[in-house]
Tab-separated table of C-alpha atoms and ligand atoms in Angstrom:
chain	number	residue	atom	x	y	z
V	1	MET	CA	158.616	203.645	163.263
V	2	SER	CA	157.903	201.389	166.241
V	3	LEU	CA	155.546	198.466	165.762
V	4	GLU	CA	154.826	198.369	169.526
V	5	PRO	CA	151.337	199.578	170.354
V	6	ALA	CA	151.426	202.834	172.327
V	7	ILE	CA	149.114	201.455	175.011
V	8	ARG	CA	148.988	197.760	175.856
V	9	PRO	CA	145.362	196.689	176.053
V	10	SER	CA	144.638	195.502	179.616
V	11	ARG	CA	143.754	192.002	178.476
V	12	PHE	CA	147.379	191.432	177.451
V	13	VAL	CA	148.715	192.303	180.879
V	14	THR	CA	149.731	189.095	182.646
V	15	PRO	CA	147.135	189.057	185.407
V	16	HIS	CA	149.226	187.267	188.043
V	17	LEU	CA	151.646	190.170	188.089
V	18	GLU	CA	148.805	192.489	189.031
V	19	ARG	CA	146.666	190.524	191.502
V	20	ARG	CA	146.632	187.058	193.031
V	21	ILE	CA	144.317	184.776	191.076
V	22	ARG	CA	142.797	181.876	193.032
V	23	VAL	CA	141.218	178.853	191.409
V	24	SER	CA	139.334	175.758	192.445
V	25	PHE	CA	138.468	172.680	190.405
V	26	GLU	CA	135.361	170.501	190.415
V	27	PHE	CA	135.446	166.784	189.627
V	28	PHE	CA	132.824	164.058	189.635
V	29	PRO	CA	133.347	160.584	191.136
V	30	PRO	CA	134.300	158.018	188.477
V	31	LYS	CA	132.089	155.034	187.638
V	32	THR	CA	134.654	152.728	186.032
V	33	GLU	CA	138.328	151.883	186.346
V	34	GLU	CA	139.010	153.752	183.082
V	35	MET	CA	137.202	156.858	184.344
V	36	GLU	CA	139.145	156.600	187.593
V	37	GLN	CA	142.396	156.729	185.634
V	38	THR	CA	141.211	159.755	183.632
V	39	LEU	CA	140.170	161.537	186.817
V	40	TRP	CA	143.426	160.794	188.564
V	41	ALA	CA	145.512	161.905	185.579
V	42	SER	CA	143.554	165.188	185.635
V	43	VAL	CA	143.971	165.678	189.383
V	44	THR	CA	147.720	165.026	189.033
V	45	ARG	CA	148.012	167.484	186.135
V	46	LEU	CA	146.068	170.266	187.845
V	47	ALA	CA	147.387	169.827	191.402
V	48	PRO	CA	150.638	171.773	190.831
V	49	LEU	CA	148.536	174.859	190.015
V	50	ALA	CA	147.867	174.917	193.778
V	51	PRO	CA	144.080	175.346	193.753
V	52	GLU	CA	142.418	176.727	196.878
V	53	PHE	CA	140.389	173.500	196.967
V	54	VAL	CA	139.139	170.738	194.691
V	55	SER	CA	135.527	169.660	194.999
V	56	VAL	CA	133.887	166.307	194.307
V	57	THR	CA	130.211	166.195	193.310
V	58	TYR	CA	127.504	164.075	194.895
V	59	GLY	CA	125.362	162.170	192.391
V	60	ALA	CA	121.675	162.920	191.999
V	61	GLY	CA	119.639	161.489	194.873
V	62	GLY	CA	122.784	160.452	196.745
V	63	SER	CA	123.585	157.888	194.041
V	64	THR	CA	127.361	158.382	194.392
V	65	ARG	CA	127.542	158.551	198.174
V	66	GLU	CA	130.263	155.877	198.471
V	67	ARG	CA	132.115	156.937	195.324
V	68	THR	CA	132.171	160.602	196.373
V	69	HIS	CA	133.506	159.561	199.758
V	70	ALA	CA	136.157	157.285	198.225
V	71	THR	CA	137.321	159.999	195.802
V	72	VAL	CA	137.545	162.623	198.544
V	73	LYS	CA	139.415	160.162	200.767
V	74	ARG	CA	141.906	159.367	198.003
V	75	ILE	CA	142.551	163.091	197.460
V	76	LEU	CA	143.167	163.477	201.193
V	77	ASP	CA	145.440	160.428	201.371
V	78	GLU	CA	147.471	160.900	198.202
V	79	THR	CA	147.754	164.642	197.600
V	80	ALA	CA	148.325	167.868	199.484
V	81	LEU	CA	145.090	169.275	198.034
V	82	ALA	CA	142.182	170.440	200.200
V	83	PRO	CA	139.079	168.534	199.093
V	84	ALA	CA	135.538	169.888	199.395
V	85	ALA	CA	132.849	167.212	199.443
V	86	HIS	CA	129.499	168.044	197.811
V	87	LEU	CA	126.393	166.890	199.659
V	88	THR	CA	122.703	167.060	198.748
V	89	CYS	CA	119.683	166.411	200.941
V	90	VAL	CA	117.444	164.722	198.342
V	91	ALA	CA	115.542	161.580	199.333
V	92	ALA	CA	117.260	161.098	202.677
V	93	THR	CA	116.381	161.596	206.323
V	94	ARG	CA	118.292	164.013	208.528
V	95	ASP	CA	119.863	161.063	210.312
V	96	GLU	CA	121.142	159.606	207.052
V	97	ILE	CA	122.575	162.960	205.951
V	98	ASP	CA	124.080	163.592	209.381
V	99	LYS	CA	125.870	160.228	209.139
V	100	VAL	CA	127.378	161.272	205.796
V	101	ILE	CA	128.490	164.601	207.304
V	102	ARG	CA	130.137	162.816	210.229
V	103	SER	CA	131.854	160.323	207.932
V	104	TYR	CA	133.344	163.212	205.919
V	105	VAL	CA	134.495	164.972	209.067
V	106	ASP	CA	135.968	161.749	210.497
V	107	ALA	CA	137.873	161.227	207.246
V	108	GLY	CA	139.447	164.683	207.618
V	109	VAL	CA	137.221	166.748	205.314
V	110	ARG	CA	137.059	170.407	206.380
V	111	HIS	CA	134.924	171.863	203.572
V	112	ILE	CA	131.463	170.826	202.362
V	113	VAL	CA	129.533	172.179	199.355
V	114	ALA	CA	125.939	172.046	200.642
V	115	LEU	CA	123.126	171.683	198.113
V	116	ARG	CA	119.441	170.892	198.095
V	117	GLY	CA	119.817	168.763	194.958
V	118	ASP	CA	117.377	167.909	192.177
V	119	PRO	CA	114.227	165.775	192.518
V	120	VAL	CA	114.804	162.032	192.123
V	121	GLU	CA	112.400	162.082	189.133
V	122	GLY	CA	114.830	164.462	187.395
V	123	VAL	CA	115.301	168.162	186.719
V	124	GLY	CA	111.969	169.858	185.977
V	125	ALA	CA	109.919	167.647	188.315
V	126	ARG	CA	108.448	169.334	191.393
V	127	TYR	CA	110.832	169.153	194.335
V	128	ALA	CA	109.431	167.744	197.560
V	129	PRO	CA	111.730	167.504	200.576
V	130	HIS	CA	111.959	164.117	202.277
V	131	PRO	CA	109.401	164.174	205.147
V	132	GLY	CA	112.170	163.551	207.693
V	133	GLY	CA	114.879	165.364	205.777
V	134	TYR	CA	116.479	168.776	205.358
V	135	ARG	CA	114.165	171.094	203.425
V	136	ASN	CA	116.600	173.024	201.241
V	137	GLY	CA	120.149	174.311	200.928
V	138	ALA	CA	119.858	176.707	203.884
V	139	ASP	CA	118.451	174.019	206.183
V	140	LEU	CA	121.319	171.701	205.204
V	141	VAL	CA	123.952	174.400	205.878
V	142	ALA	CA	122.494	174.844	209.382
V	143	GLY	CA	122.571	171.052	209.913
V	144	ILE	CA	126.228	170.815	208.871
V	145	LYS	CA	127.203	173.722	211.120
V	146	ARG	CA	125.433	172.052	214.077
V	147	ILE	CA	127.616	168.971	213.596
V	148	ALA	CA	131.036	170.408	212.794
V	149	SER	CA	132.833	173.660	212.377
V	150	VAL	CA	133.734	173.120	208.730
V	151	GLU	CA	133.792	175.582	205.860
V	152	VAL	CA	130.518	175.499	203.907
V	153	SER	CA	130.101	176.669	200.314
V	154	VAL	CA	126.740	176.894	198.544
V	155	SER	CA	125.295	177.462	195.073
V	156	ALA	CA	124.246	180.740	193.455
V	157	TYR	CA	122.369	181.349	190.219
V	158	PRO	CA	123.137	184.491	188.182
V	159	GLU	CA	120.298	183.585	185.802
V	160	LYS	CA	117.881	182.408	188.531
V	161	HIS	CA	117.296	178.811	189.548
V	162	PRO	CA	114.524	177.269	187.384
V	163	ASP	CA	112.410	176.512	190.524
V	164	SER	CA	112.641	180.066	191.725
V	165	PRO	CA	109.739	182.410	190.916
V	166	THR	CA	111.990	185.496	190.803
V	167	VAL	CA	115.641	186.506	191.105
V	168	GLU	CA	114.700	188.150	194.419
V	169	ALA	CA	113.450	184.785	195.777
V	170	ASP	CA	116.773	183.311	194.730
V	171	VAL	CA	118.698	186.046	196.536
V	172	ASP	CA	116.454	185.453	199.614
V	173	MET	CA	117.566	181.806	199.580
V	174	LEU	CA	121.212	182.838	199.279
V	175	ALA	CA	120.757	185.218	202.238
V	176	ALA	CA	119.239	182.348	204.269
V	177	LYS	CA	122.217	180.125	203.405
V	178	VAL	CA	124.643	182.851	204.508
V	179	ASP	CA	122.675	183.391	207.741
V	180	ALA	CA	122.974	179.644	208.362
V	181	GLY	CA	126.776	179.823	208.050
V	182	ALA	CA	127.794	179.564	204.373
V	183	SER	CA	130.971	181.493	203.670
V	184	ARG	CA	131.275	181.170	199.882
V	185	ALA	CA	128.880	180.803	196.951
V	186	ILE	CA	129.848	179.191	193.665
V	187	THR	CA	127.720	180.127	190.688
V	188	GLN	CA	126.048	177.943	188.147
V	189	PHE	CA	127.977	178.298	184.885
V	190	PHE	CA	127.105	181.243	182.629
V	191	PHE	CA	128.457	182.686	179.388
V	192	GLU	CA	127.425	186.355	179.542
V	193	ASN	CA	129.540	188.127	182.127
V	194	ASP	CA	127.091	191.018	182.389
V	195	LEU	CA	124.556	188.579	183.903
V	196	TYR	CA	127.062	187.709	186.631
V	197	PHE	CA	127.756	191.371	187.451
V	198	ARG	CA	124.034	192.253	187.469
V	199	TYR	CA	123.449	189.399	189.910
V	200	LEU	CA	126.429	190.484	192.023
V	201	ASP	CA	124.950	193.997	192.285
V	202	ARG	CA	121.677	192.511	193.585
V	203	VAL	CA	123.491	190.313	196.091
V	204	ARG	CA	125.645	193.171	197.395
V	205	ALA	CA	122.568	195.423	197.594
V	206	ARG	CA	121.183	192.881	200.100
V	207	ASP	CA	124.360	193.235	202.190
V	208	ILE	CA	125.491	189.702	201.345
V	209	ASP	CA	129.250	190.025	201.414
V	210	ILE	CA	130.586	186.474	200.962
V	211	PRO	CA	132.618	185.738	197.803
V	212	ILE	CA	130.387	184.856	194.837
V	213	VAL	CA	132.842	182.786	192.833
V	214	PRO	CA	132.033	182.441	189.131
V	215	GLY	CA	131.660	178.829	188.000
V	216	ILE	CA	133.323	178.481	184.588
V	217	LEU	CA	132.463	175.664	182.208
V	218	PRO	CA	134.969	175.240	179.386
V	219	VAL	CA	132.749	173.929	176.580
V	220	GLN	CA	134.340	170.598	175.708
V	221	ASN	CA	131.235	169.451	173.834
V	222	PHE	CA	128.824	172.148	172.696
V	223	LYS	CA	125.819	169.822	172.192
V	224	GLN	CA	126.175	168.419	175.707
V	225	ALA	CA	126.760	171.832	177.276
V	226	LYS	CA	123.655	173.171	175.529
V	227	ALA	CA	121.489	170.319	176.805
V	228	PHE	CA	122.859	170.823	180.314
V	229	ALA	CA	122.313	174.597	180.097
V	230	VAL	CA	118.659	174.147	179.132
V	231	ARG	CA	118.095	171.992	182.225
V	232	CYS	CA	119.739	174.347	184.670
V	233	GLY	CA	118.499	177.668	183.312
V	234	THR	CA	121.749	178.951	181.772
V	235	SER	CA	121.206	180.890	178.554
V	236	ILE	CA	123.223	180.056	175.445
V	237	PRO	CA	123.986	183.270	173.573
V	238	GLY	CA	123.724	183.251	169.770
V	239	TRP	CA	127.408	184.210	169.448
V	240	LEU	CA	128.423	181.089	171.399
V	241	ALA	CA	126.376	178.766	169.187
V	242	ALA	CA	127.858	180.494	166.125
V	243	ARG	CA	131.411	179.841	167.333
V	244	PHE	CA	130.825	176.096	167.549
V	245	ASP	CA	128.700	175.957	164.402
V	246	GLY	CA	129.861	173.261	161.970
V	247	LEU	CA	132.337	171.680	164.412
V	248	ASP	CA	130.277	168.666	165.566
V	249	ASP	CA	132.685	166.270	163.824
V	250	ASP	CA	135.859	168.265	164.441
V	251	PRO	CA	136.947	167.746	168.062
V	252	THR	CA	140.398	169.262	167.537
V	253	THR	CA	139.109	172.643	166.372
V	254	ARG	CA	136.316	172.477	168.979
V	255	LYS	CA	138.920	172.225	171.707
V	256	LEU	CA	140.867	175.234	170.413
V	257	ILE	CA	137.661	177.268	170.208
V	258	ALA	CA	136.667	176.121	173.710
V	259	VAL	CA	139.913	177.470	175.185
V	260	ALA	CA	139.543	180.726	173.251
V	261	VAL	CA	135.946	181.205	174.453
V	262	ALA	CA	136.698	180.438	178.113
V	263	ALA	CA	139.898	182.527	178.037
V	264	GLU	CA	137.969	185.479	176.676
V	265	GLN	CA	135.392	185.057	179.451
V	266	VAL	CA	137.833	184.770	182.358
V	267	ILE	CA	140.121	187.544	181.137
V	268	ASP	CA	137.130	189.873	180.877
V	269	LEU	CA	136.163	188.878	184.445
V	270	VAL	CA	139.720	189.605	185.630
V	271	ASP	CA	139.655	192.976	183.838
V	272	ARG	CA	136.454	193.717	185.781
V	273	GLY	CA	137.950	192.817	189.170
V	274	VAL	CA	137.285	189.092	189.656
V	275	THR	CA	140.130	187.164	191.305
V	276	ASP	CA	138.550	183.774	192.165
V	277	PHE	CA	137.364	181.144	189.694
V	278	HIS	CA	135.778	177.715	190.075
V	279	PHE	CA	136.247	175.452	187.049
V	280	TYR	CA	133.833	172.674	186.118
V	281	THR	CA	136.542	170.345	184.795
V	282	MET	CA	134.327	167.416	183.706
V	283	ASN	CA	137.339	165.411	184.938
V	284	ARG	CA	139.517	166.665	182.053
V	285	ALA	CA	142.603	168.739	182.691
V	286	ASP	CA	143.811	170.057	179.352
V	287	LEU	CA	141.415	172.969	178.696
V	288	VAL	CA	141.389	174.070	182.330
V	289	TYR	CA	145.191	173.882	182.526
V	290	ALA	CA	145.524	176.086	179.431
V	291	ILE	CA	143.023	178.638	180.757
V	292	CYS	CA	144.793	178.766	184.130
V	293	HIS	CA	148.092	179.306	182.314
V	294	LEU	CA	146.533	182.275	180.522
V	295	LEU	CA	145.393	183.559	183.915
V	296	GLY	CA	149.041	183.616	184.898
V	297	LEU	CA	149.102	180.480	187.079
V	298	ARG	CA	152.262	178.412	186.978
V	299	PRO	CA	152.959	174.999	188.538
V	300	GLU	CA	154.117	174.969	192.144
V	301	VAL	CA	156.004	171.977	193.475
V	302	ARG	CA	154.282	171.954	196.856
V	303	ALA	CA	150.807	170.829	195.685
V	304	VAL	CA	151.634	167.162	195.107
V	305	ALA	CA	152.307	165.013	198.144
P	1	FAD	P1	118.535	175.804	196.992
P	1	FAD	O1	119.644	176.794	197.152
P	1	FAD	O2	117.973	175.207	198.192
P	1	FAD	O3	117.451	176.348	196.056
P	1	FAD	C1	117.746	176.880	194.757
P	1	FAD	C2	116.690	177.921	194.372
P	1	FAD	O4	115.463	177.310	194.064
P	1	FAD	C3	116.446	178.870	195.502
P	1	FAD	O5	117.116	180.043	195.243
P	1	FAD	C4	114.962	179.014	195.600
P	1	FAD	O6	114.612	180.320	195.169
P	1	FAD	C5	114.401	177.994	194.678
P	1	FAD	N1	113.631	177.004	195.378
P	1	FAD	C6	114.121	175.992	196.103
P	1	FAD	N2	113.130	175.222	196.570
P	1	FAD	C7	111.990	175.786	196.108
P	1	FAD	C8	110.638	175.457	196.227
P	1	FAD	N3	110.245	174.372	196.908
P	1	FAD	N4	109.721	176.264	195.614
P	1	FAD	C9	110.118	177.342	194.928
P	1	FAD	N5	111.396	177.697	194.767
P	1	FAD	C10	112.314	176.925	195.366
P	1	FAD	N6	123.565	168.706	192.222
P	1	FAD	C11	123.853	167.461	192.648
P	1	FAD	O7	122.983	166.566	192.623
P	1	FAD	N7	125.107	167.135	193.120
P	1	FAD	C12	126.108	168.055	193.198
P	1	FAD	O8	127.217	167.731	193.624
P	1	FAD	C13	125.836	169.401	192.753
P	1	FAD	N8	126.781	170.362	192.818
P	1	FAD	C14	126.463	171.652	192.463
P	1	FAD	C15	127.446	172.648	192.573
P	1	FAD	C16	127.152	173.963	192.219
P	1	FAD	C17	128.224	175.021	192.391
P	1	FAD	C18	125.865	174.300	191.695
P	1	FAD	C19	125.553	175.722	191.274
P	1	FAD	C20	124.903	173.319	191.551
P	1	FAD	C21	125.173	171.991	191.937
P	1	FAD	N9	124.209	170.978	191.851
P	1	FAD	C22	124.515	169.691	192.270
P	1	FAD	C23	122.877	171.259	191.283
P	1	FAD	C24	121.843	171.573	192.391
P	1	FAD	O9	121.664	170.446	193.206
P	1	FAD	C25	120.537	171.954	191.702
P	1	FAD	O10	120.658	173.179	191.051
P	1	FAD	C26	119.307	171.940	192.617
P	1	FAD	O11	118.144	172.019	191.804
P	1	FAD	C27	119.247	173.072	193.618
P	1	FAD	O12	120.094	172.891	194.691
P	1	FAD	P2	120.524	174.179	195.552
P	1	FAD	O13	121.320	173.782	196.696
P	1	FAD	O14	121.079	175.194	194.654
P	1	FAD	O15	119.080	174.604	196.067
């Protein structure tokens, strides 16, 4: 009697043999020398996976303007990776933002992730655009496109942005961003794949045809991820909380569970036709590297300069 299963379940098929999987990685600019070393070790570890691009966030209210620029510049100078610089329009005039756009372009940046950003008072406060500034994400996309012909990615919210009265209003904003020139949307992180596909149906029903790339957050620290999720409107399913239950003081097991949870999520997305993934790395490589390996990605020599 053979012990081989008669039919291999699709989730055990090595995905890269079937379709090309593309990934991108998000980092944040480091505050200290130690954080810089952690970031750079992560970039070096993940670079050989040949991501489509790596993005660098822009701190709330423009607080990391110089550090974002320096990180992007270092990626350009020291690797063969294509960096995407995040930019928000909070608390700044158009002139100030336009200067930042030009400085990115002059440095060689060809991809900007354009965002409205959160109010300076913090998430939950009422957002008021700067009187002389860009009003929202769509307005900023148009501003960038007026200055340079760079690729522009924007945000998307499968579970609705907390400021948005309805999902339809959210999709209206995405349509406005696409009309202004955005060619990719990256989603806020989510844990229930059905929410992503429901959102995708609504977006496609509006004839928005740009890629809506799922943003995947490997849960390195459940407490932190939960607090973050509450602020940005991502729901935490009961099953997810149950999986991390009792592990607050057990980082080793937490890490193993985190890979299992994220692997289950991305493999289900692949089974349902998704080929592009954006990983919120939190500047750590190990979980993301393992998940990419499960997705069938293998190191390529060409990615490191
Ligand atoms: P928009 O797309 O302009 O708006 C988001 C939604 O809010 C819209 O769909 C609209 O329906 C609703 N809305 C907007 N304005 C109003 C209003 N006045 N009244 C009613 N409804 C309104 N933040 C950072 O600070 N730095 C980053 O680098 C960063 N990177 C991000 C990357 C990704 C992929 C994502 C998903 C988010 C990121 N954020 C970042 C967070 C983002 O700045 C916040 O979610 C912010 O609150 C909204 O910015 P946005 O560009 O999505 O806004």
